[in-house]
Coordinates of C-alpha atoms and ligand atoms in Angstrom, one line a residue:
X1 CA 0.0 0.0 0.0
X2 CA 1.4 3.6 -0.8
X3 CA 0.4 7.0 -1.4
X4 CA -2.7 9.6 -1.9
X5 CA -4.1 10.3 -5.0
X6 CA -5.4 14.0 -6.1
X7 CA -7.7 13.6 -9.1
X8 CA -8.5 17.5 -10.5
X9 CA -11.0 17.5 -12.7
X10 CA -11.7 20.0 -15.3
X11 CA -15.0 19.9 -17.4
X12 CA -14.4 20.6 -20.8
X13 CA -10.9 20.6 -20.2
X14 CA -8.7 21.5 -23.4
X15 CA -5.4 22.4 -24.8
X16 CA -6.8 24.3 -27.5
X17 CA -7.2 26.9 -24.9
X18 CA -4.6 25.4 -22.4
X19 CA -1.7 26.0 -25.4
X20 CA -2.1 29.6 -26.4
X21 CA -1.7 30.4 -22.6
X22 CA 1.7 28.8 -21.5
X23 CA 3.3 31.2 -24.2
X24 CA 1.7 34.0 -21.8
X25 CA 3.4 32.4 -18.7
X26 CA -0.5 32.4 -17.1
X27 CA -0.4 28.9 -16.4
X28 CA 2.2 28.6 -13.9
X29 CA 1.1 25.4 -11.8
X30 CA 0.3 23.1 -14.8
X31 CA 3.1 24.3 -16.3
X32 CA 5.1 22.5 -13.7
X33 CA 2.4 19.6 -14.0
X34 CA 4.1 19.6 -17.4
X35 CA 7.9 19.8 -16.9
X36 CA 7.6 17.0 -13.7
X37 CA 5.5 15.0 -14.8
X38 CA 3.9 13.2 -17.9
X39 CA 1.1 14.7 -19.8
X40 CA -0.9 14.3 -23.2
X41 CA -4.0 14.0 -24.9
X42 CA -6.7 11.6 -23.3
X43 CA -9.3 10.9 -25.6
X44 CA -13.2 10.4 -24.6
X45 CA -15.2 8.2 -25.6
X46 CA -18.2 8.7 -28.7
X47 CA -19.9 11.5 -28.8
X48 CA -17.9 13.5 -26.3
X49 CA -20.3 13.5 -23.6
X50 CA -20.5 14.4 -20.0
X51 CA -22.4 11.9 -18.3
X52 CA -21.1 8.6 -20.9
X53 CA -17.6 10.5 -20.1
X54 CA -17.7 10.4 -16.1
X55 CA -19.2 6.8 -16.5
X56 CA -16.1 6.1 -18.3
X57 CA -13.7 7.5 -15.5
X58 CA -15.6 5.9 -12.9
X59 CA -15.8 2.1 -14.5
X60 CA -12.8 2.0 -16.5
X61 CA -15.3 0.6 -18.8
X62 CA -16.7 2.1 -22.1
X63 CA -20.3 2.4 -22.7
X64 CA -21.0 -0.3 -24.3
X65 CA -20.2 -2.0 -21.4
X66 CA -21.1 0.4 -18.5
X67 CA -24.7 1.5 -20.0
X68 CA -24.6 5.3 -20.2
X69 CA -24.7 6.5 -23.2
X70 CA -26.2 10.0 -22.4
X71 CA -27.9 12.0 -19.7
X72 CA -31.5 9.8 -20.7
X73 CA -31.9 6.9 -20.5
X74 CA -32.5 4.8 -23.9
X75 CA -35.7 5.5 -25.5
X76 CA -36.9 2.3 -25.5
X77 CA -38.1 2.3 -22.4
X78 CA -39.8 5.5 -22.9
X79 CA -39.8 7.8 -25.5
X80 CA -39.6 10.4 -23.3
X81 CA -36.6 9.2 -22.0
X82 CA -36.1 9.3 -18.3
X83 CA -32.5 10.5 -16.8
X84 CA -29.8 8.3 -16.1
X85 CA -28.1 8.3 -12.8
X86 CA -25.2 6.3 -10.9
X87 CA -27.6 3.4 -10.2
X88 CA -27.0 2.7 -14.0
X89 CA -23.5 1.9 -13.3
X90 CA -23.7 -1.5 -12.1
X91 CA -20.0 -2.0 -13.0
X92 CA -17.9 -1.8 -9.8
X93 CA -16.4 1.4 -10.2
X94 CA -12.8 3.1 -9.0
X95 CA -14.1 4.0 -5.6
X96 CA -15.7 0.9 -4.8
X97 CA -12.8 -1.0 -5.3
X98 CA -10.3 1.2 -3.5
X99 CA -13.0 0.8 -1.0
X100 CA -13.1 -2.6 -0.4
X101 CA -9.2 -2.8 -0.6
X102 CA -9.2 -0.8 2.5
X103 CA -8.1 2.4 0.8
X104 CA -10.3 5.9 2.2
X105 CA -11.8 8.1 -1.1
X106 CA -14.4 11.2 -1.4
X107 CA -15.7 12.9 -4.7
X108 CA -16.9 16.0 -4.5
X109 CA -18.7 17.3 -8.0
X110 CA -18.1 14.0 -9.8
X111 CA -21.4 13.8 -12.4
X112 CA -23.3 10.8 -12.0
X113 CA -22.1 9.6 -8.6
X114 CA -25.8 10.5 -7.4
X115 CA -27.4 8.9 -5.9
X116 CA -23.9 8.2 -4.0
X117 CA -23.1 4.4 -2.7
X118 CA -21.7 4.4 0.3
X119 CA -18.2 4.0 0.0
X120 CA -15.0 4.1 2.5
X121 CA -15.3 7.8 2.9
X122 CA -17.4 10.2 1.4
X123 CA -19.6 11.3 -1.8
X124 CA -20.8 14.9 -2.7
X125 CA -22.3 13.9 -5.9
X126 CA -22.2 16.6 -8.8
X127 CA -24.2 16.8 -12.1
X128 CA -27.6 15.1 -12.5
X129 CA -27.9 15.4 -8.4
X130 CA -31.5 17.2 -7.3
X131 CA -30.4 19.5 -5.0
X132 CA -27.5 20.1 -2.2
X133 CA -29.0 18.3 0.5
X134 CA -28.3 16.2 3.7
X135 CA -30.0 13.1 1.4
X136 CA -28.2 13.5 -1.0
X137 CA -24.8 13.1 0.6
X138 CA -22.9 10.4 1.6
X139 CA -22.9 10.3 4.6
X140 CA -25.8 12.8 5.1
X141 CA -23.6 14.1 7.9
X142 CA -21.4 16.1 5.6
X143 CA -23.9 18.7 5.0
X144 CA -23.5 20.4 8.2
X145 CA -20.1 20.4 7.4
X146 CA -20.1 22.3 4.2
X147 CA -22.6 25.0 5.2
X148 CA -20.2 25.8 7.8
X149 CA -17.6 26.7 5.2
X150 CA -20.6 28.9 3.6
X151 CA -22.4 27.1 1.2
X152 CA -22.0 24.9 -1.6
X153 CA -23.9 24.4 -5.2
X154 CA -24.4 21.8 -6.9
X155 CA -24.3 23.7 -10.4
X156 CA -25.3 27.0 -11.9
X157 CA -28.9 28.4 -11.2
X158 CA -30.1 27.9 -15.0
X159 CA -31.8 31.3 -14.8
X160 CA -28.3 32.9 -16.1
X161 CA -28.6 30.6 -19.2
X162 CA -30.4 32.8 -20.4
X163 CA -30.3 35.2 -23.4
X164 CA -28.8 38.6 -22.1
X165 CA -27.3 38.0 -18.4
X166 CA -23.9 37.8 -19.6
X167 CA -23.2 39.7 -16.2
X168 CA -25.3 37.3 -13.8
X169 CA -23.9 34.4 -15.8
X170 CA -20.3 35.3 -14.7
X171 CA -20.8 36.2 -11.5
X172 CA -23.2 33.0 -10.7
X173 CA -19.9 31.1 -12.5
X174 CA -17.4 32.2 -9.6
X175 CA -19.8 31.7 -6.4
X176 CA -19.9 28.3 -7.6
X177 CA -16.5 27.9 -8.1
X178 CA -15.4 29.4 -4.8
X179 CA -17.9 27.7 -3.1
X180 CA -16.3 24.6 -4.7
X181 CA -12.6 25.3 -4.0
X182 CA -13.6 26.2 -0.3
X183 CA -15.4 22.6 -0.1
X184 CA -12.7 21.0 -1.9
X185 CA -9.5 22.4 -0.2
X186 CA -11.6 21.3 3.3
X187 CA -12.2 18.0 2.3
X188 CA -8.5 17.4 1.2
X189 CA -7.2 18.6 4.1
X190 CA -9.3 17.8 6.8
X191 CA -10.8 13.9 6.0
X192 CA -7.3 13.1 4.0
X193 CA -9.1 10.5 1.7
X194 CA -6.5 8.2 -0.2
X195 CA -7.9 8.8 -3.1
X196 CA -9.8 13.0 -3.6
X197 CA -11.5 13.0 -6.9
X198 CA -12.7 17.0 -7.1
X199 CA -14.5 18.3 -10.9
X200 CA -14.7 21.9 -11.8
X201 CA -16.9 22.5 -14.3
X202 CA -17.1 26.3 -14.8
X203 CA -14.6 26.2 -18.0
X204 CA -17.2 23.7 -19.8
X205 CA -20.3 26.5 -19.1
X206 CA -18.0 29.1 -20.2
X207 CA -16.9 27.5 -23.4
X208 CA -20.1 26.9 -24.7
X209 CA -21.4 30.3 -24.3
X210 CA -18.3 32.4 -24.4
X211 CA -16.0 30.4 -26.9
X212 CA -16.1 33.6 -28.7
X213 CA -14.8 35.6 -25.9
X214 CA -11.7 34.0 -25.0
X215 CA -11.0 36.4 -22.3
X216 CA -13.5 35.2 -20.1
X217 CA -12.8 31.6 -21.3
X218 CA -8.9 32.1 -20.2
X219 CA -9.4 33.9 -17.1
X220 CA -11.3 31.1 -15.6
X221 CA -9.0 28.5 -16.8
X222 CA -5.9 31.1 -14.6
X223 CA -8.3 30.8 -11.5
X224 CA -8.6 26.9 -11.9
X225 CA -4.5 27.2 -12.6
X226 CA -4.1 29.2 -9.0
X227 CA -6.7 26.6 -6.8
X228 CA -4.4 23.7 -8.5
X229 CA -1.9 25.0 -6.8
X230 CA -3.5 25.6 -3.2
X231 CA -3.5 21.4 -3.7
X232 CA 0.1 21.4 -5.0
X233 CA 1.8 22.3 -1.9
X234 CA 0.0 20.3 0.3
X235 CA 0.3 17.4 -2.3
X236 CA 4.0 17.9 -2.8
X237 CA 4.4 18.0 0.7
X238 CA 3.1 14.2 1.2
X239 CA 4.6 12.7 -1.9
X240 CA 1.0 12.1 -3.4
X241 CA 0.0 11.8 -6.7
X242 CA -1.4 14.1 -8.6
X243 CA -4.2 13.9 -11.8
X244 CA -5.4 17.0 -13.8
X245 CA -7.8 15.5 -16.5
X246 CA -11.0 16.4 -18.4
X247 CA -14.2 14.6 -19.4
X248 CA -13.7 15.7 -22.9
X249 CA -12.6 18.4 -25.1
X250 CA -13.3 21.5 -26.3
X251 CA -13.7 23.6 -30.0
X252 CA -15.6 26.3 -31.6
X253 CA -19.5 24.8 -33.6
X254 CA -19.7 27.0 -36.3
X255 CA -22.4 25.7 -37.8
X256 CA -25.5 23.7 -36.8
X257 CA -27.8 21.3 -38.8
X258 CA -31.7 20.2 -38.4
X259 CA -31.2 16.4 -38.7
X260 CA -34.9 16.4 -37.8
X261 CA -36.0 18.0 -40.6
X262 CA -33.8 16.1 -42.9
X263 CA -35.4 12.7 -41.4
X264 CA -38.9 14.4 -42.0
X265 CA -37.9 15.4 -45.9
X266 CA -36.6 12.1 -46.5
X267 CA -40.0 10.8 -44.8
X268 CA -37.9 8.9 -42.3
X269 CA -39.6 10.7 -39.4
X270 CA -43.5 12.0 -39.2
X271 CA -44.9 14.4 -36.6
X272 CA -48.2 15.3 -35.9
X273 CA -49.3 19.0 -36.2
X274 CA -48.8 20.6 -32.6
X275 CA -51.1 20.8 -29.8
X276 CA -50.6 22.3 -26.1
X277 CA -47.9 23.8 -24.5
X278 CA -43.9 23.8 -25.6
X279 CA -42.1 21.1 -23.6
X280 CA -38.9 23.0 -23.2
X281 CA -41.7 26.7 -22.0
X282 CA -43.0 24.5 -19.9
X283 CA -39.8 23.0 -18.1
X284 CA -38.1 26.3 -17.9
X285 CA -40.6 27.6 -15.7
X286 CA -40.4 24.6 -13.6
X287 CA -36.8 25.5 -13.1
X288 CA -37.5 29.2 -13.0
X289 CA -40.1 28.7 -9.7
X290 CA -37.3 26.2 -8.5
X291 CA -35.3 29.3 -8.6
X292 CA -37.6 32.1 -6.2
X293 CA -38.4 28.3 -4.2
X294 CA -41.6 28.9 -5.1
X295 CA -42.6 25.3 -6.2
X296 CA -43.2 24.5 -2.3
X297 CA -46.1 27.3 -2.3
X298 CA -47.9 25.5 -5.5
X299 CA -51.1 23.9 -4.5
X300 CA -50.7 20.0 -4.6
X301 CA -52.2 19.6 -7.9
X302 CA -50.1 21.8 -9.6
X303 CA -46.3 20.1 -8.5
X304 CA -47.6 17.3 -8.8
X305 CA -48.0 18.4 -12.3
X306 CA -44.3 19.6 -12.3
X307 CA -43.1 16.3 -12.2
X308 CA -43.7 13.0 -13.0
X309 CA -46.7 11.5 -16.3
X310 CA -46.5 15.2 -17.4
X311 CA -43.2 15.1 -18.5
X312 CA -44.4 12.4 -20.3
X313 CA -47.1 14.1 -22.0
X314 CA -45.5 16.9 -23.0
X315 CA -41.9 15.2 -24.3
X316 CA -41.3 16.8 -27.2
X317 CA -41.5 13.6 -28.1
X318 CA -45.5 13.2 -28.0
X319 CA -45.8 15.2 -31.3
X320 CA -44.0 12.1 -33.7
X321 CA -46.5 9.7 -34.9
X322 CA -44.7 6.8 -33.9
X323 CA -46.8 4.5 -37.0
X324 CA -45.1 6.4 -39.7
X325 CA -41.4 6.7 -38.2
X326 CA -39.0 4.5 -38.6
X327 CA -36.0 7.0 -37.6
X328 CA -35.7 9.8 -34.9
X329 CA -33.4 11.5 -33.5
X330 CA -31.3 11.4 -29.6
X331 CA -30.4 14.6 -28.0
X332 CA -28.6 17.1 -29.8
X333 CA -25.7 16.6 -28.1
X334 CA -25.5 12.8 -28.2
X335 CA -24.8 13.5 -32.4
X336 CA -26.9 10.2 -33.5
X337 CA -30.6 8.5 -34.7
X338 CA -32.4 5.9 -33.3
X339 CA -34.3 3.3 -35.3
X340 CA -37.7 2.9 -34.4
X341 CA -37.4 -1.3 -34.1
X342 CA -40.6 -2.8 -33.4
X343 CA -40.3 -5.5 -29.7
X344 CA -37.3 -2.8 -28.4
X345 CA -39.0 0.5 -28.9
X346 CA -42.9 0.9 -27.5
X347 CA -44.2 2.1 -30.7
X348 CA -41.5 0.5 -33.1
X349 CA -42.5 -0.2 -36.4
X350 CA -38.9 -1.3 -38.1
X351 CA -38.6 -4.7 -38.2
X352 CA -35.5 -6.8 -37.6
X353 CA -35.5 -7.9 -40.9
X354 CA -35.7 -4.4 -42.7
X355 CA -33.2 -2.8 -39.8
X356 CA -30.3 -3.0 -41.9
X357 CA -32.0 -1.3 -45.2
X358 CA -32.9 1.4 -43.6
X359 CA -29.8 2.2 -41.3
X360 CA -28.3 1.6 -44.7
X361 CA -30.9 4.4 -46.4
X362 CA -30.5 6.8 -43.7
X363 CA -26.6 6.8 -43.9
X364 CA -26.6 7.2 -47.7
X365 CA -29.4 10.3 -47.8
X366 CA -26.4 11.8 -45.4
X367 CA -24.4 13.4 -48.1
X368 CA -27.2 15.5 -48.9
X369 CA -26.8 16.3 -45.5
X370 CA -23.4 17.5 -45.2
X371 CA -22.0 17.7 -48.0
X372 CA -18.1 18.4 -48.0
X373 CA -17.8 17.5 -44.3
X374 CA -14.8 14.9 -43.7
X375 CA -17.6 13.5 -40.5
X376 CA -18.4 9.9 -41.5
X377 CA -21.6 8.0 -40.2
X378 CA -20.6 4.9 -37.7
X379 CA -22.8 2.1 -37.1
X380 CA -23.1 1.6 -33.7
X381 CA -21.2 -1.5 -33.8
X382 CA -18.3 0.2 -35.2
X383 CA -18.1 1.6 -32.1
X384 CA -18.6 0.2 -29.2
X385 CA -19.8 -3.5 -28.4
X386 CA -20.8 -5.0 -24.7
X387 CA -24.2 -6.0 -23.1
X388 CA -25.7 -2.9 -23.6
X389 CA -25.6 -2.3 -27.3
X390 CA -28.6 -2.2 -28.0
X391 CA -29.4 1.3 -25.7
X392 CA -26.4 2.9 -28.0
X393 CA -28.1 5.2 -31.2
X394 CA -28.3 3.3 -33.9
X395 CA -26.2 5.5 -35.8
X396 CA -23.7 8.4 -34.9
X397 CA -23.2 11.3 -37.0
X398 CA -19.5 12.1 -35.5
X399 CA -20.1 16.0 -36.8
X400 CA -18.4 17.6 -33.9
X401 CA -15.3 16.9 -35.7
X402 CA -16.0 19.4 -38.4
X403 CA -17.1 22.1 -35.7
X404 CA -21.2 21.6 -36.8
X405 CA -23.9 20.9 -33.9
X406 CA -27.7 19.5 -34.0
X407 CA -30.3 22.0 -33.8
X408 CA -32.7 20.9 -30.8
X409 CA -35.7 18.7 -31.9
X410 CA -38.6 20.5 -31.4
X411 CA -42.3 20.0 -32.1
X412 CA -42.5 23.7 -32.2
X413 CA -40.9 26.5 -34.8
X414 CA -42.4 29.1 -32.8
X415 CA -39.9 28.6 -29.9
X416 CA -37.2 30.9 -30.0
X417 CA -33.8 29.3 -30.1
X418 CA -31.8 29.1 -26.5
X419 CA -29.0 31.2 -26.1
X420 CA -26.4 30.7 -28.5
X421 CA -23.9 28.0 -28.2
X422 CA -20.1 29.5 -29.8
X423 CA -18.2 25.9 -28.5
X424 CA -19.0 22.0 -28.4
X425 CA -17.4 19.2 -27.2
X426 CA -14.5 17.2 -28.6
X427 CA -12.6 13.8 -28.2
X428 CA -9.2 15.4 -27.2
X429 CA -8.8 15.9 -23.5
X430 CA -6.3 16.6 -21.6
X431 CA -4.4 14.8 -18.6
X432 CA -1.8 15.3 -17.1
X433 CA 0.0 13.0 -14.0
X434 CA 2.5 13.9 -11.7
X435 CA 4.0 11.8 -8.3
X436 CA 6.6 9.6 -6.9
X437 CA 5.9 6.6 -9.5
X438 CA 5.5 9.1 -12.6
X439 CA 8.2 9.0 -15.4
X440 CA 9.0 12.8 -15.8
X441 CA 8.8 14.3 -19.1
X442 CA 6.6 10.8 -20.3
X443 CA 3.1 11.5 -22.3
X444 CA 0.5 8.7 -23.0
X445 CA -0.1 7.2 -26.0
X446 CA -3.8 7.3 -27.5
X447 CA -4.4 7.5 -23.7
X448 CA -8.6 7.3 -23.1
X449 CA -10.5 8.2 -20.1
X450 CA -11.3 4.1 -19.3
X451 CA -7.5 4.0 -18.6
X452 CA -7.8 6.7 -15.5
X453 CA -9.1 4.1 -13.3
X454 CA -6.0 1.5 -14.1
X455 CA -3.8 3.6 -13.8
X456 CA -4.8 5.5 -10.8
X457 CA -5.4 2.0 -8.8
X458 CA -1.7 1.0 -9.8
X459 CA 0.0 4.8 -9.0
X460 CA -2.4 3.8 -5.7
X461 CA 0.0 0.6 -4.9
X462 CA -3.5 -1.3 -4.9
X463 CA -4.2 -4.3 -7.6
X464 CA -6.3 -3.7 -10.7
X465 CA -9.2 -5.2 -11.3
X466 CA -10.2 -7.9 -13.7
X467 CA -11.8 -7.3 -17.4
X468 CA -11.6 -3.4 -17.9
X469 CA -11.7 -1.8 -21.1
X470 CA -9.3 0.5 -20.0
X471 CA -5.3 -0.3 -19.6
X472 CA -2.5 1.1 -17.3
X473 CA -0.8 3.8 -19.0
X474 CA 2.6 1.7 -17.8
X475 CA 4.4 5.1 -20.7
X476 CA 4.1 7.3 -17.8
X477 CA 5.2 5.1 -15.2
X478 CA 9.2 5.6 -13.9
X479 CA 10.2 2.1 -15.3
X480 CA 12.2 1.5 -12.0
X481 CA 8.8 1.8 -10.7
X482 CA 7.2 -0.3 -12.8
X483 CA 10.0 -2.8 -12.5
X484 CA 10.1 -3.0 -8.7
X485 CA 6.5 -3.3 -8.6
X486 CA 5.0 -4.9 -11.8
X487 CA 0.9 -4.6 -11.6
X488 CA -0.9 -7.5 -10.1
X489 CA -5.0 -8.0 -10.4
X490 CA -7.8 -8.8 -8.6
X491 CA -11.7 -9.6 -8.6
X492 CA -13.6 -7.3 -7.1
X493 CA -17.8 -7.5 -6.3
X494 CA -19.9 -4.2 -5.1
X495 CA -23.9 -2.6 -5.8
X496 CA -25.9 0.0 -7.0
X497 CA -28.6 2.5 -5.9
X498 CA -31.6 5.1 -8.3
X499 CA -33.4 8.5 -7.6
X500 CA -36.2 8.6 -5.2
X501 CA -39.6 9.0 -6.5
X502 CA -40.2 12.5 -7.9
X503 CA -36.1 13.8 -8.1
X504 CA -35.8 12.7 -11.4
X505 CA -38.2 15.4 -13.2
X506 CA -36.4 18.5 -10.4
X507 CA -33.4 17.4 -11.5
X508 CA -34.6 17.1 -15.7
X509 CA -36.3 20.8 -15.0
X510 CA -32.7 22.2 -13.9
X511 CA -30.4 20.7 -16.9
X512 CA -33.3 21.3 -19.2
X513 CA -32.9 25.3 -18.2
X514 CA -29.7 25.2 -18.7
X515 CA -29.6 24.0 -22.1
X516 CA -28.2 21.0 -22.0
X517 CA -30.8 18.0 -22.9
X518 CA -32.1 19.6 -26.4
Ligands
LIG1 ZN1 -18.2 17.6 -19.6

């Protein structure tokens, strides 16, 4: 057994923005991440996603084989696709295996650790979590805790993700973020966990809003530079290791197509003429009373309303005549189309015989589509494989890596478009890994996010477990290290846990605000 590991987390963290400022010397603690230790690209997995990302981290596993393939769950069981949370995970992930190796961990803002396990330590779970409460932690005990230090937030009220609060928006950004650093630099110091996974996420809000400031964009990644290097000393002090990585990358989307209404021209996709209130109007205002805490003050009828079959009814999904589609499409974000396969989705009409002619259809009426783009259309099998295939898209449209989004599917051309989005996602992220065991000067090769967990269980003196996807990054390991203590493995067996009745649609009414499950 040996050493502490520091994982720091950025969001959205990227050396397209990272580069530019070493020239400018603003960078001054990753720099020395650089020169001391090892350091690279990590890639993410397909599309570059936040919630399939951290599922990644956690499980060493891709998502074939871990199940999260977005922040909803797969459409067929529900066209109005429900959110995914950590009880989805039923792989044993890194902090149950530390865990039951006798090793102490905490994560504090890691998305999808809610609802948290209980683990050897303690989980403040980050994105996808309802609200900051005593529940909600593990253990519930830690609450009182972090009110002492002042507060904490889960995320960003989505009220600044709004058109015109550019000023609200930034502010919002840094009580966050301080809030976070308080929590963070507490936690580290004062429980000691083994193993301190920490995620920051205010570079991955910025960049999608402000990719076309880069001022603001940069200034926040020299804040995240300085609380790196609160850690550093300490860190330093005790010979741990230390981790800087990100979920996923980050680029400019200069463009944006309507895949819906290509599926509807090429008669892939039918919708109904549109009754009732938008989906999205509606959801907003959920998060918007949320906001004032005004939803407690609702008669009865009316939250119950908020939450729940509604959510249902008013998918933006109950305006597609399910009869006459055989093709729709997943999130914007998740860059791919279902099939609609009769026996997997409610409604399906696709049968397994005809599934490969019209997968085959779709993917040649794309270069109509994008014409000139070097994106090309992957099968889902070309991509991943594992148990749960069959909840992947049935097709990915890899655009992101021509700088082109998805416009939002909408059963409603009336509704304005949310605020614009400047920067997307991208496969290149960044890591970088400095300790005692670390080969100075060393950078991983075609390193992904499944090999974090490896690699960090190994740095960890613990044994790896059996059957991951991911692989220690032995490149960045000092080979006297490596040759005094070659890796061994081990089986290891844990649970899982879901959202309590109701949390689900708070915590939909929140991300939905913000923009980010169009
Ligand atoms: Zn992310």
């Amino acid at each position: 057994m040996s050493g502490r590991l520091l994982i720091f987390g950025i969001d959205g963290g990227t050396f397209n923005v990272l580069e530019p400022m070493w020239a400018e010397g603003r960078l001054p603690h990753l720099a020395r991440l650089r020169s001391e230790g090892a350091s690279g690209v990590l890639h993410t997995v397909c599309p570059p996603l936040t919630a399939p990302a951290w599922a990644t981290f956690q499980t060493g596993l891709q998502p074939g084989r871990h199940g999260v393939f977005d922040f909803l769950a797969p459409p067929r069981r529900g066209y109005a696709r429900r959110l995914q949370n950590a009880s989805a995970l039923s792989a044993p992930r890194l902090f149950d295996t530390l865990s039951a190796a006798g090793r102490t961990v905490g994560a504090l803002n890691v998305p999808l650790t809610f609802p948290p396990r209980p683990v050897n330590g303690f989980v403040v779970p980050g994105m996808l979590t309802p609200t900051f409460a005593d529940k909600h932690l593990y253990p519930s005990s830690l609450g009182a805790e972090l009110r002492a230090l002042g507060g904490y937030y889960v995320d960003m009220n989505p009220l600044y993700f709004e058109e015109g609060r550019d000023e609200g928006f930034v502010e919002e950004l840094y009580r966050v973020a301080e809030a976070r650093k308080r929590a963070a630099l507490h936690l580290w110091r004062s429980h000691q966990p083994d193993l301190f996974a920490v995620v920051f996420t205010g570079v991955d809000r910025l960049m999608h809003f402000f990719w076309d400031r880069p001022e603001l964009v940069r200034d926040h990644y020299a804040w995240l530079d300085a609380t790196l290097g609160e850690f550093l000393a300490s860190a330093e002090e005790e010979g741990a290791t230390v981790f800087v990585l990100s979920d996923h990358g980050f680029g400019p989307a200069e463009a944006e197509i309507d895949l819906a209404e290509h599926l509807r021209r090429h008669g892939f996709l039918t919708q109904k003429a549109k009754r009732g209130p938008s989906p999205r109007r509606f959801l907003e205002a959920v998060a918007k009373l949320d906001l004032f805490d005004l939803r407690k003050r609702l008669p009865r009828r009316w939250r119950a309303a908020a939450r729940g079959q509604v959510m249902e009814r008013l998918s933006v999904f109950a305006s597609v005549d399910w009869q006459r589609t055989s093709i729709f499409p997943g999130t914007a974000t998740q860059y791919g189309v279902y099939l609609n396969v009769a026996g997997r989705e409610p409604e399906g009409i696709v049968s397994r015989a005809d599934y490969e002619k019209v997968r085959d259809d779709f993917i040649a009426s794309l270069d109509e589509l994008y014409p000139g783009l070097t994106a090309r259309a992957l099968r889902r099998e070309e991509v991943y494989h594992g148990p749960f295939l069959d909840d992947a898209p049935d097709v990915y449209l890899p655009l992101w890596e021509d700088g082109v989004r998805l416009r939002e599917f909408s059963d409603d051309p009336a509704v304005a478009p949310r605020r614009r989005r400047p920067g997307e996602h991208r496969r290149e992220g960044i890591f970088f890994a400095r300790g005692p065991r670390v080969a100075a000067g060393a950078a991983p090769e075609q390193a992904t996010l499944a090999d974090v967990y490896p690699t960090a269980t190994y740095l960890m003196g613990e044994a790896l477990p059996t059957g991951l996807d991911g692989r220690l990054l032995t490149e960045i390991v000092a080979p006297e290290a490596l040759a005094k203590a070659p890796p061994t493995y081990r089986d290891y067996d844990v649970g899982g846990a879901g959202y309590a009745d109701g949390e689900d649609a708070d915590v939909r009414a929140r991300l939905e605000g913000m923009g980010y499950l169009g």
